[in-house]
Amino acid sequence: MLTISVTSIAATEDPSSTADVSPRILRLMTRRRVIESIDGNVLPMRNAMLFRRKGRFWLDILRPGRYMCVLMFWGLMTLLFMTLLAKFALLNTLHDLNLDRSEFITARSVEISIRTNKLITEGDNIIISEFKETPLPLKLTLPDIWTKPNADLYYKCVQRSSKDIISGEPTNGYILVHSNGGLNQMKIGISDMVAIAKVMNATLVLPSLDHNSFWTDPSDFKDIFDWKHFVEYLEDDISVVDHLPPAYASIKPLQRAPVSYSKASYYSNQMSSLMKKHKVINFTHTDSRLANNGLPNPIQRLRCRAMYEALKFTDEILELADKLITRLRDDDKPFIALHLRYEKDMLAFTGCSHNLSKAEDEELRQLRRSVRHWKEKHINGEERRRQGVCPMTPREVAVFLEAIGFPSDTKIYIVAGNIYGQDGVKALQDKYPNIYTHSNLATEDELSPFNNRQNKLAAVDYTVALESDVFVFTYDGNMAKAVQGHRKYEGFRKTIIPDKKNFVKLIDRMDKGLISWEEFSMKVKILHANRTGGAVLRKPGKVVKSEESFYANPYPGCICEK
């Protein structure tokens, strides 16, 4: 029970005395003493005057110019504290999201491994068992082994502008081109020569092809490329003629091997001066004669138009390639095109002989010594392999594909020549029996026009590789560069780019029993999750010869973002 009595001090001492006190003094005395009775206990209460004083205190604080600086300081400190709390909360949320994403990728990777190796997971352990396959929830579903990278935000941007169209002004002279190397090396070189002719305001004579390379193929330009299409497609860019006009036929051409990886200024100044003087220049080398980067955009776009549009193969080549593709897809299942560059010339050139016999290693050494233009004669093959610059062996390819998640019934079309070694592709075929080449997929009659024409067969293989569902290469050579670049140009078709340096470390550790197959497979999947030929900008390198090739990745230059 709560009772409150309010009296003055004088009234307490003598009730009759209040009448003699003035009202003003009584009010003051009343305010001085306020008591509270709770169950008989008497306690002092808050004075009403205190509340009035506190009210005036806050009014004084809020009065401009008095305590405003103090208020602003503590306000800012409070805001800073709340900002830090919000930041840490956001970072923790993002961290959790990244962990969830990692778990999603891991779940998908394990699912792929389950499908191919009949594995199931229990906690962190992986055990072999038969299982009934069930789909993952939609939020866990990620692109599988056949899905190509997303290209929705990108498009080809190779159109010529009106100012890039030739105006019909007189030519400064004629360029004769002797292409060197295999088919793709020559194809890349010819595309550069088209751009160089544009820079020099020169007329390009149809190039001659190399007949003295390792393959000694007698085919010439018209045997492999649709030369009429080549001339017509480029007519707004440069003039292309079948042969020198009579007025220039008697002129002795100036022989030149242009400086490698040169800028446009080298051709517009130094080479153009020579052309105006001699009128006809014969470029004896075409490989890597133009820089990858630092060229004007119209020149880069012209290189792509030449490479991917103008250099069209003959109908004979395209028709055979189309037949092979149709046969590979006769059951509506996807297939891999594999550039297994485990061939004699490449192994001799690189000095790589892993898993070969001593006799085979010696044969490669003798070949390397006999080829005069191969500068390196003494090579440590095992060191090269550890550096990741050797072609993968057939057995390494089989293990690699299995680790990525390709099932054993996957169809594989090999776009390469004869595989070197007494065992050939046996190690690969033991795991993947559905191995095809142009030799066992085409009939003898279909192949008869291609007998002893390795460059024409390489053109067939190139076309099949371009149209395959997945392209995998085991050595970063000219065909690998040309095909992967073309596939990016055509919408980033899936291309698996092996990280050979790290893969070699992993497979050697597994072979020594240091890691299990399950751990090995998971690491390979994670290692190659983003090495699928997606949109990654080409970046200039410190060393021109080792930077990414323009033709392996024409983005930027010929591919633009929407």
Coordinates of C-alpha atoms in Angstrom, one line a residue:
M1 CA 0.0 0.0 0.0
L2 CA 1.4 3.4 -1.1
T3 CA 0.4 6.6 0.8
I4 CA 1.9 10.0 0.1
S5 CA 1.7 12.9 2.6
V6 CA 3.0 16.3 1.8
T7 CA 3.6 18.7 4.7
S8 CA 5.9 21.5 5.6
I9 CA 8.5 21.2 8.3
A10 CA 6.7 23.8 10.5
A11 CA 3.4 22.0 10.2
T12 CA 5.1 18.8 11.3
E13 CA 6.3 20.4 14.5
D14 CA 3.1 22.4 15.2
P15 CA 0.1 22.1 13.0
S16 CA -1.5 25.2 14.3
S17 CA 1.5 27.3 13.1
T18 CA 0.8 27.1 9.4
A19 CA -1.7 29.8 9.5
D20 CA 1.0 32.3 10.4
V21 CA 3.2 31.4 7.4
S22 CA 2.7 33.3 4.2
P23 CA 1.5 31.2 1.1
R24 CA 4.7 31.9 -0.8
I25 CA 7.0 30.5 2.0
L26 CA 4.6 27.6 2.5
R27 CA 5.0 26.6 -1.1
L28 CA 8.8 26.8 -0.9
M29 CA 8.8 24.8 2.3
T30 CA 6.5 22.2 0.7
R31 CA 8.8 21.8 -2.2
R32 CA 11.8 21.3 0.1
R33 CA 10.3 18.2 1.7
V34 CA 8.5 15.3 -0.1
I35 CA 8.3 12.0 1.7
E36 CA 7.0 8.6 0.5
S37 CA 5.4 6.0 2.8
I38 CA 5.6 2.4 1.6
D39 CA 4.2 -0.1 4.1
G40 CA 5.2 2.2 7.0
N41 CA 8.7 3.0 5.7
V42 CA 9.4 6.6 5.0
L43 CA 11.8 7.4 2.0
P44 CA 12.7 10.6 0.2
M45 CA 11.1 11.1 -3.3
R46 CA 12.5 12.9 -6.3
N47 CA 12.0 16.6 -6.1
A48 CA 9.9 18.1 -8.9
M49 CA 12.4 20.9 -9.1
L50 CA 15.0 18.3 -10.2
F51 CA 13.0 17.5 -13.3
R52 CA 12.7 21.1 -14.2
R53 CA 16.5 21.6 -13.7
K54 CA 17.2 18.5 -15.9
G55 CA 14.9 19.9 -18.6
R56 CA 16.8 23.2 -18.6
F57 CA 20.0 21.2 -18.7
W58 CA 19.1 19.4 -21.9
L59 CA 17.9 22.7 -23.4
D60 CA 21.2 24.2 -22.6
I61 CA 23.0 21.2 -24.2
L62 CA 21.0 21.5 -27.4
R63 CA 21.6 25.2 -27.6
P64 CA 23.7 25.9 -30.7
G65 CA 27.4 26.7 -30.1
R66 CA 27.6 25.4 -26.5
Y67 CA 27.9 21.6 -26.5
M68 CA 27.4 21.0 -30.2
C69 CA 31.0 20.0 -30.8
V70 CA 30.8 17.4 -28.1
L71 CA 27.6 16.0 -29.4
M72 CA 28.9 15.8 -32.9
F73 CA 32.1 14.0 -31.8
W74 CA 30.2 11.3 -29.9
G75 CA 27.6 11.1 -32.7
L76 CA 30.4 10.4 -35.2
M77 CA 32.0 7.9 -32.9
T78 CA 28.7 6.1 -32.5
L79 CA 28.2 6.1 -36.3
L80 CA 31.7 4.8 -36.8
F81 CA 31.1 2.0 -34.3
M82 CA 27.8 1.0 -36.1
T83 CA 29.6 1.1 -39.5
L84 CA 32.3 -1.3 -38.2
L85 CA 29.6 -3.6 -36.9
A86 CA 27.8 -3.6 -40.2
K87 CA 31.0 -4.2 -42.1
F88 CA 32.0 -7.3 -40.0
A89 CA 28.4 -8.6 -40.3
L90 CA 28.6 -8.2 -44.1
L91 CA 32.0 -9.9 -44.3
N92 CA 30.8 -12.8 -42.3
T93 CA 27.8 -13.1 -44.6
L94 CA 29.9 -13.1 -47.7
H95 CA 32.3 -15.6 -46.1
D96 CA 29.3 -17.9 -45.4
L97 CA 28.1 -17.5 -49.0
N98 CA 31.5 -18.4 -50.4
L99 CA 31.6 -21.4 -48.2
D100 CA 28.2 -22.4 -49.4
R101 CA 29.4 -21.9 -53.0
S102 CA 32.4 -24.1 -52.4
E103 CA 30.2 -26.7 -50.9
F104 CA 28.0 -26.5 -54.0
I105 CA 31.0 -26.9 -56.3
T106 CA 32.3 -29.8 -54.2
A107 CA 28.9 -31.4 -54.1
R108 CA 28.7 -31.2 -57.9
S109 CA 32.3 -32.5 -58.3
V110 CA 31.5 -35.4 -56.1
E111 CA 28.3 -36.1 -58.0
I112 CA 30.3 -36.2 -61.3
S113 CA 32.8 -38.6 -59.6
I114 CA 29.9 -40.7 -58.4
R115 CA 28.5 -41.0 -61.9
T116 CA 31.7 -42.2 -63.3
N117 CA 33.3 -44.2 -60.6
K118 CA 30.3 -45.4 -58.6
L119 CA 31.2 -43.5 -55.5
I120 CA 29.1 -42.2 -52.6
T121 CA 30.1 -40.0 -49.7
E122 CA 29.6 -40.4 -46.0
G123 CA 30.8 -37.3 -44.2
D124 CA 34.4 -36.6 -45.3
N125 CA 35.0 -40.2 -46.4
I126 CA 34.5 -41.6 -49.9
I127 CA 33.7 -45.3 -50.2
I128 CA 33.0 -47.5 -53.2
S129 CA 29.5 -48.7 -53.6
E130 CA 26.7 -49.2 -56.0
F131 CA 24.0 -46.5 -55.7
K132 CA 20.8 -45.3 -57.1
E133 CA 21.4 -41.9 -58.8
T134 CA 19.3 -39.1 -57.5
P135 CA 19.4 -35.5 -58.8
L136 CA 20.8 -32.7 -56.7
P137 CA 18.5 -29.9 -55.5
L138 CA 18.2 -27.1 -58.1
K139 CA 20.3 -24.7 -56.0
L140 CA 23.2 -27.2 -56.0
T141 CA 23.1 -27.9 -59.8
L142 CA 26.1 -26.6 -61.6
P143 CA 27.2 -27.0 -65.2
D144 CA 28.3 -30.5 -65.9
I145 CA 31.3 -31.8 -67.9
W146 CA 29.6 -31.0 -71.3
T147 CA 28.2 -27.6 -70.6
K148 CA 30.0 -24.7 -72.3
P149 CA 30.9 -21.4 -70.6
N150 CA 28.3 -18.7 -70.5
A151 CA 28.7 -16.4 -73.5
D152 CA 25.5 -14.3 -73.2
L153 CA 27.4 -11.1 -72.5
Y154 CA 29.7 -11.3 -75.5
Y155 CA 29.6 -11.0 -79.3
K156 CA 31.8 -10.9 -82.3
C157 CA 32.9 -7.4 -83.2
V158 CA 34.9 -7.7 -86.4
Q159 CA 32.9 -5.5 -88.7
R160 CA 34.9 -3.1 -90.8
S161 CA 34.0 0.6 -90.7
S162 CA 33.4 2.7 -93.8
K163 CA 36.8 4.4 -93.4
D164 CA 38.6 1.0 -93.4
I165 CA 37.3 0.1 -96.8
I166 CA 40.0 0.5 -99.5
S167 CA 39.5 3.5 -101.7
G168 CA 41.1 2.2 -104.9
E169 CA 44.3 4.2 -104.5
P170 CA 47.3 2.8 -106.3
T171 CA 49.2 0.0 -104.6
N172 CA 52.6 0.6 -103.2
G173 CA 53.7 -2.8 -104.4
Y174 CA 53.3 -6.6 -104.2
I175 CA 53.9 -9.0 -101.3
L176 CA 54.9 -12.6 -102.1
V177 CA 54.4 -14.9 -99.1
H178 CA 56.1 -18.2 -98.4
S179 CA 54.2 -19.7 -95.5
N180 CA 56.3 -22.0 -93.3
G181 CA 55.4 -24.8 -90.9
G182 CA 52.4 -27.0 -90.6
L183 CA 48.8 -26.2 -91.6
N184 CA 47.9 -24.1 -88.5
Q185 CA 51.2 -22.3 -88.4
M186 CA 50.7 -21.3 -92.0
K187 CA 47.1 -20.3 -91.4
I188 CA 48.1 -18.0 -88.6
G189 CA 50.9 -16.6 -90.7
I190 CA 48.7 -15.9 -93.7
S191 CA 46.2 -14.0 -91.5
D192 CA 49.1 -11.8 -90.3
M193 CA 50.2 -11.2 -93.8
V194 CA 46.7 -10.0 -94.7
A195 CA 46.9 -7.4 -91.9
I196 CA 50.5 -6.4 -92.9
A197 CA 49.4 -5.9 -96.6
K198 CA 46.7 -3.5 -95.2
V199 CA 49.3 -1.6 -93.2
M200 CA 51.6 -1.3 -96.1
N201 CA 48.9 -0.5 -98.7
A202 CA 50.2 -3.4 -100.7
T203 CA 48.7 -6.1 -102.9
L204 CA 48.9 -9.7 -101.6
V205 CA 49.7 -12.5 -104.0
L206 CA 48.1 -15.8 -103.0
P207 CA 50.5 -17.3 -100.6
S208 CA 52.5 -20.4 -101.3
L209 CA 52.6 -23.2 -98.7
D210 CA 55.5 -25.0 -97.1
H211 CA 56.3 -28.3 -98.9
N212 CA 59.5 -29.0 -96.9
S213 CA 58.2 -29.2 -93.3
F214 CA 58.1 -32.5 -91.4
W215 CA 55.0 -33.7 -93.3
T216 CA 56.4 -32.8 -96.8
D217 CA 52.9 -32.2 -98.0
P218 CA 52.8 -31.1 -101.7
S219 CA 49.4 -29.3 -101.3
D220 CA 49.2 -25.7 -102.2
F221 CA 46.9 -22.9 -101.2
K222 CA 44.1 -23.7 -103.7
D223 CA 44.2 -27.4 -102.6
I224 CA 43.3 -26.5 -99.0
F225 CA 41.5 -23.2 -99.0
D226 CA 38.6 -21.8 -101.1
W227 CA 40.7 -19.2 -102.8
K228 CA 37.8 -17.5 -104.6
H229 CA 36.1 -17.0 -101.3
F230 CA 39.4 -15.7 -99.8
V231 CA 39.8 -13.1 -102.5
E232 CA 36.1 -12.0 -102.5
Y233 CA 35.8 -11.8 -98.8
L234 CA 38.8 -9.5 -98.4
E235 CA 38.1 -7.3 -101.4
D236 CA 37.1 -4.4 -99.2
D237 CA 40.2 -4.8 -97.1
I238 CA 43.1 -5.5 -99.4
S239 CA 43.7 -6.4 -103.0
V240 CA 44.5 -10.1 -103.5
V241 CA 45.7 -11.5 -106.9
D242 CA 46.5 -15.0 -108.1
H243 CA 49.9 -14.1 -109.5
L244 CA 52.1 -11.0 -110.2
P245 CA 51.0 -8.9 -113.2
P246 CA 53.2 -9.1 -116.3
A247 CA 54.7 -5.7 -115.6
Y248 CA 56.1 -7.0 -112.3
A249 CA 56.8 -10.6 -113.2
S250 CA 60.4 -9.8 -114.4
I251 CA 61.3 -7.9 -111.2
K252 CA 63.5 -9.8 -108.8
P253 CA 61.8 -9.8 -105.5
L254 CA 63.6 -8.5 -102.4
Q255 CA 63.9 -11.4 -100.0
R256 CA 63.0 -10.6 -96.4
A257 CA 62.2 -12.4 -93.2
P258 CA 60.4 -9.7 -91.1
V259 CA 61.4 -9.2 -87.5
S260 CA 59.2 -11.3 -85.2
Y261 CA 56.4 -9.8 -83.2
S262 CA 56.7 -6.4 -84.9
K263 CA 54.3 -3.5 -84.4
A264 CA 52.4 -1.9 -87.2
S265 CA 54.9 1.0 -87.4
Y266 CA 57.7 -1.4 -88.5
Y267 CA 55.7 -2.3 -91.6
S268 CA 54.3 1.2 -92.3
N269 CA 57.7 2.8 -92.1
Q270 CA 60.7 0.5 -92.7
M271 CA 59.0 -2.2 -94.8
S272 CA 57.0 0.3 -96.8
S273 CA 60.1 2.2 -97.7
L274 CA 61.7 -0.9 -99.1
M275 CA 58.5 -1.8 -101.0
K276 CA 58.3 1.6 -102.7
K277 CA 61.9 1.1 -103.8
H278 CA 61.8 -2.5 -104.9
K279 CA 58.1 -2.9 -105.7
V280 CA 58.0 -6.6 -104.9
I281 CA 59.0 -8.1 -101.5
N282 CA 59.1 -11.8 -100.8
F283 CA 58.5 -12.6 -97.1
T284 CA 60.2 -15.9 -96.5
H285 CA 58.8 -16.4 -93.1
T286 CA 55.2 -15.7 -91.9
D287 CA 55.1 -17.2 -88.4
S288 CA 54.8 -14.7 -85.5
R289 CA 55.7 -11.7 -87.6
L290 CA 53.1 -9.4 -86.0
A291 CA 52.7 -8.5 -82.4
N292 CA 49.9 -10.0 -80.3
N293 CA 49.1 -6.7 -78.7
G294 CA 49.4 -3.0 -79.2
L295 CA 48.0 -2.9 -82.7
P296 CA 45.2 -0.6 -83.9
N297 CA 41.7 -2.1 -83.5
P298 CA 41.0 -2.2 -87.3
I299 CA 44.1 -4.3 -87.8
Q300 CA 43.2 -6.7 -85.0
R301 CA 39.7 -7.1 -86.5
L302 CA 41.1 -7.7 -89.9
R303 CA 43.3 -10.5 -88.5
C304 CA 40.2 -12.2 -87.2
R305 CA 38.3 -11.8 -90.4
A306 CA 41.2 -13.3 -92.3
M307 CA 41.7 -16.2 -89.8
Y308 CA 38.1 -17.1 -89.1
E309 CA 36.1 -15.9 -92.1
A310 CA 38.3 -15.6 -95.2
L311 CA 40.4 -18.7 -94.8
K312 CA 37.6 -21.2 -95.5
F313 CA 38.6 -24.7 -96.4
T314 CA 37.6 -26.3 -99.7
D315 CA 34.2 -28.0 -100.1
E316 CA 36.0 -31.3 -100.4
I317 CA 37.5 -30.9 -96.9
L318 CA 34.3 -29.6 -95.3
E319 CA 32.2 -32.4 -96.8
L320 CA 34.4 -35.1 -95.4
A321 CA 34.6 -33.4 -92.0
D322 CA 30.8 -33.1 -92.0
K323 CA 30.4 -36.8 -92.6
L324 CA 32.8 -37.7 -89.7
I325 CA 30.9 -35.3 -87.3
T326 CA 27.6 -36.9 -88.3
R327 CA 28.9 -40.4 -87.6
L328 CA 30.3 -39.3 -84.3
R329 CA 26.9 -38.0 -83.3
D330 CA 24.8 -40.8 -84.8
D331 CA 23.5 -41.8 -81.3
D332 CA 22.9 -38.1 -80.2
K333 CA 25.7 -38.3 -77.7
P334 CA 28.4 -35.7 -77.4
F335 CA 32.1 -36.3 -78.2
I336 CA 35.5 -35.0 -77.3
A337 CA 38.0 -33.8 -79.8
L338 CA 41.5 -34.6 -78.4
H339 CA 44.6 -33.0 -79.7
L340 CA 47.0 -35.7 -78.5
R341 CA 50.3 -34.2 -79.7
Y342 CA 52.3 -37.2 -78.6
E343 CA 53.9 -37.4 -82.1
K344 CA 57.4 -38.2 -83.1
D345 CA 58.4 -34.7 -84.3
M346 CA 57.0 -32.9 -81.2
L347 CA 58.6 -35.3 -78.8
A348 CA 61.9 -34.9 -80.6
F349 CA 61.6 -31.1 -80.6
T350 CA 60.7 -30.8 -76.9
G351 CA 63.0 -33.6 -75.7
C352 CA 60.2 -35.3 -73.8
S353 CA 60.4 -39.0 -73.5
H354 CA 58.5 -39.9 -70.3
N355 CA 57.3 -43.5 -70.3
L356 CA 59.2 -44.3 -73.5
S357 CA 61.9 -47.0 -73.9
K358 CA 65.6 -46.2 -74.0
A359 CA 65.6 -47.1 -77.7
E360 CA 62.7 -44.7 -78.4
D361 CA 64.4 -42.0 -76.4
E362 CA 67.6 -42.5 -78.5
E363 CA 65.7 -42.3 -81.7
L364 CA 64.1 -39.0 -80.7
R365 CA 67.6 -37.7 -79.8
Q366 CA 69.0 -38.6 -83.2
L367 CA 66.1 -36.9 -84.9
R368 CA 66.6 -33.7 -82.9
R369 CA 70.2 -33.6 -83.8
S370 CA 69.5 -34.1 -87.5
V371 CA 67.1 -31.1 -87.9
R372 CA 69.3 -28.1 -88.3
H373 CA 66.8 -25.4 -87.4
W374 CA 66.0 -27.0 -84.1
K375 CA 68.4 -25.0 -81.9
E376 CA 68.2 -27.0 -78.7
K377 CA 70.0 -30.3 -78.9
H378 CA 70.6 -31.3 -75.3
I379 CA 67.4 -31.3 -73.3
N380 CA 66.5 -32.7 -69.8
G381 CA 63.1 -34.2 -70.6
E382 CA 62.1 -34.9 -67.0
E383 CA 62.8 -31.3 -66.0
R384 CA 60.7 -30.2 -69.0
R385 CA 57.9 -32.4 -67.8
R386 CA 58.0 -31.0 -64.3
Q387 CA 57.8 -27.5 -65.8
G388 CA 54.6 -28.5 -67.6
V389 CA 55.8 -28.0 -71.1
C390 CA 55.8 -31.6 -72.3
P391 CA 52.9 -33.2 -74.3
M392 CA 50.8 -35.4 -72.0
T393 CA 51.3 -39.1 -72.5
P394 CA 48.3 -41.3 -73.6
R395 CA 48.2 -42.7 -70.0
E396 CA 48.3 -39.3 -68.5
V397 CA 45.4 -38.2 -70.7
A398 CA 43.3 -41.2 -69.7
V399 CA 43.9 -40.5 -66.0
F400 CA 43.2 -36.8 -66.6
L401 CA 39.8 -37.4 -68.4
E402 CA 38.7 -39.9 -65.8
A403 CA 39.6 -37.5 -63.0
I404 CA 37.7 -34.7 -64.7
G405 CA 34.6 -37.0 -64.8
F406 CA 34.3 -38.2 -68.4
P407 CA 32.7 -41.7 -68.3
S408 CA 34.5 -44.6 -70.0
D409 CA 32.0 -44.8 -72.9
T410 CA 32.9 -41.3 -74.0
K411 CA 33.7 -41.0 -77.7
I412 CA 37.0 -39.4 -78.4
Y413 CA 38.2 -38.2 -81.8
I414 CA 41.9 -37.8 -82.0
V415 CA 43.0 -34.8 -84.0
A416 CA 46.6 -35.6 -84.5
G417 CA 49.0 -37.8 -86.5
N418 CA 50.4 -41.2 -85.5
I419 CA 51.0 -41.5 -81.8
Y420 CA 54.6 -42.4 -81.0
G421 CA 55.8 -45.3 -79.0
Q422 CA 55.4 -49.1 -79.2
D423 CA 52.2 -48.9 -77.1
G424 CA 50.7 -46.0 -79.1
V425 CA 47.3 -45.1 -77.7
K426 CA 46.8 -48.4 -75.8
A427 CA 46.9 -46.8 -72.3
L428 CA 44.2 -44.4 -73.4
Q429 CA 42.1 -47.0 -75.3
D430 CA 42.1 -49.4 -72.3
K431 CA 40.1 -46.8 -70.4
Y432 CA 38.3 -45.2 -73.3
P433 CA 37.6 -47.8 -76.0
N434 CA 35.6 -45.5 -78.2
I435 CA 38.6 -44.0 -79.9
Y436 CA 38.2 -42.6 -83.4
T437 CA 40.4 -40.9 -86.0
H438 CA 39.8 -40.0 -89.6
S439 CA 41.5 -43.3 -90.5
N440 CA 38.9 -45.6 -88.8
L441 CA 35.9 -43.3 -89.2
A442 CA 36.1 -42.6 -92.9
T443 CA 36.1 -45.2 -95.8
E444 CA 39.1 -45.9 -98.0
D445 CA 37.3 -44.2 -100.9
E446 CA 36.6 -41.1 -98.9
L447 CA 40.2 -40.9 -97.8
S448 CA 41.7 -41.6 -101.2
P449 CA 41.9 -37.9 -102.3
F450 CA 43.8 -37.2 -99.1
N451 CA 46.5 -39.8 -99.4
N452 CA 49.9 -38.3 -98.5
R453 CA 48.2 -35.0 -97.9
Q454 CA 48.8 -34.4 -94.2
N455 CA 47.8 -30.7 -94.4
K456 CA 44.5 -31.6 -96.0
L457 CA 43.8 -34.2 -93.3
A458 CA 44.8 -31.7 -90.7
A459 CA 42.2 -29.4 -92.1
V460 CA 39.6 -32.1 -91.7
D461 CA 40.6 -32.7 -88.1
Y462 CA 40.6 -28.9 -87.5
T463 CA 37.0 -28.7 -88.6
V464 CA 35.9 -31.7 -86.5
A465 CA 37.7 -30.2 -83.5
L466 CA 36.0 -26.9 -84.0
E467 CA 32.6 -28.5 -84.0
S468 CA 33.2 -30.9 -81.2
D469 CA 31.3 -30.7 -77.9
V470 CA 34.5 -30.5 -75.9
F471 CA 38.0 -29.8 -77.1
V472 CA 41.0 -31.0 -75.1
F473 CA 44.6 -30.4 -76.0
T474 CA 47.7 -31.8 -74.4
Y475 CA 50.3 -29.4 -75.9
D476 CA 50.1 -25.7 -76.5
G477 CA 51.1 -25.8 -80.1
N478 CA 49.8 -24.1 -83.2
M479 CA 46.7 -26.3 -83.6
A480 CA 45.8 -25.9 -80.0
K481 CA 46.1 -22.1 -80.3
A482 CA 44.2 -21.9 -83.6
V483 CA 41.3 -24.2 -82.5
Q484 CA 40.8 -22.8 -79.0
G485 CA 40.8 -19.2 -80.4
H486 CA 38.3 -20.1 -83.1
R487 CA 36.1 -21.8 -80.5
K488 CA 36.1 -18.6 -78.4
Y489 CA 35.3 -16.6 -81.4
E490 CA 32.3 -18.8 -82.1
G491 CA 30.8 -18.3 -78.7
F492 CA 33.2 -19.7 -76.1
R493 CA 32.7 -23.4 -76.9
K494 CA 34.1 -25.6 -74.1
T495 CA 37.8 -26.1 -74.3
I496 CA 39.6 -27.8 -71.4
I497 CA 43.0 -26.3 -70.9
P498 CA 45.2 -28.7 -68.8
D499 CA 47.3 -27.2 -66.0
K500 CA 50.1 -29.6 -66.8
K501 CA 52.6 -28.3 -64.2
N502 CA 50.2 -29.0 -61.3
F503 CA 48.7 -32.1 -62.9
V504 CA 52.1 -33.8 -63.2
K505 CA 52.7 -33.1 -59.5
L506 CA 49.4 -34.6 -58.6
I507 CA 49.7 -37.8 -60.7
D508 CA 53.2 -38.4 -59.5
R509 CA 52.0 -38.2 -55.9
M510 CA 49.1 -40.5 -56.6
D511 CA 51.4 -43.0 -58.4
K512 CA 53.7 -43.0 -55.3
G513 CA 50.7 -43.7 -53.0
L514 CA 50.9 -40.3 -51.3
I515 CA 47.3 -39.4 -52.1
S516 CA 44.2 -41.5 -52.9
W517 CA 42.3 -41.6 -56.2
E518 CA 39.4 -39.7 -54.6
E519 CA 41.6 -36.9 -53.4
F520 CA 43.5 -36.8 -56.7
S521 CA 40.2 -36.6 -58.7
M522 CA 38.8 -33.9 -56.5
K523 CA 41.9 -31.8 -56.8
V524 CA 42.0 -32.2 -60.6
K525 CA 38.4 -31.1 -60.8
I526 CA 39.0 -28.0 -58.6
L527 CA 42.2 -27.2 -60.5
H528 CA 40.3 -27.1 -63.8
A529 CA 37.0 -25.6 -62.7
N530 CA 37.8 -22.3 -64.5
R531 CA 40.0 -23.6 -67.3
T532 CA 37.2 -24.3 -69.7
G533 CA 37.7 -21.7 -72.5
G534 CA 35.5 -18.9 -71.0
A535 CA 35.8 -15.2 -71.4
V536 CA 39.2 -14.2 -69.9
L537 CA 40.9 -11.1 -71.2
R538 CA 44.2 -11.6 -73.1
K539 CA 46.9 -9.7 -71.3
P540 CA 50.2 -8.5 -72.6
G541 CA 53.3 -10.2 -71.1
K542 CA 56.7 -9.0 -70.1
V543 CA 58.3 -11.3 -72.7
V544 CA 56.6 -11.1 -76.1
K545 CA 57.4 -14.7 -77.1
S546 CA 55.9 -16.1 -73.9
E547 CA 52.7 -14.0 -73.8
E548 CA 49.3 -15.4 -74.7
S549 CA 48.8 -15.7 -78.5
F550 CA 46.3 -13.4 -80.2
Y551 CA 45.0 -16.3 -82.1
A552 CA 44.6 -18.4 -79.0
N553 CA 42.5 -15.7 -77.4
P554 CA 41.1 -12.9 -79.7
Y555 CA 39.5 -11.2 -76.7
P556 CA 40.0 -8.3 -76.7
G557 CA 40.2 -7.4 -80.3
C558 CA 37.5 -9.4 -82.0
I559 CA 35.2 -10.2 -79.1
C560 CA 33.4 -7.5 -77.2
E561 CA 31.2 -7.3 -74.2
K562 CA 27.6 -6.3 -74.6

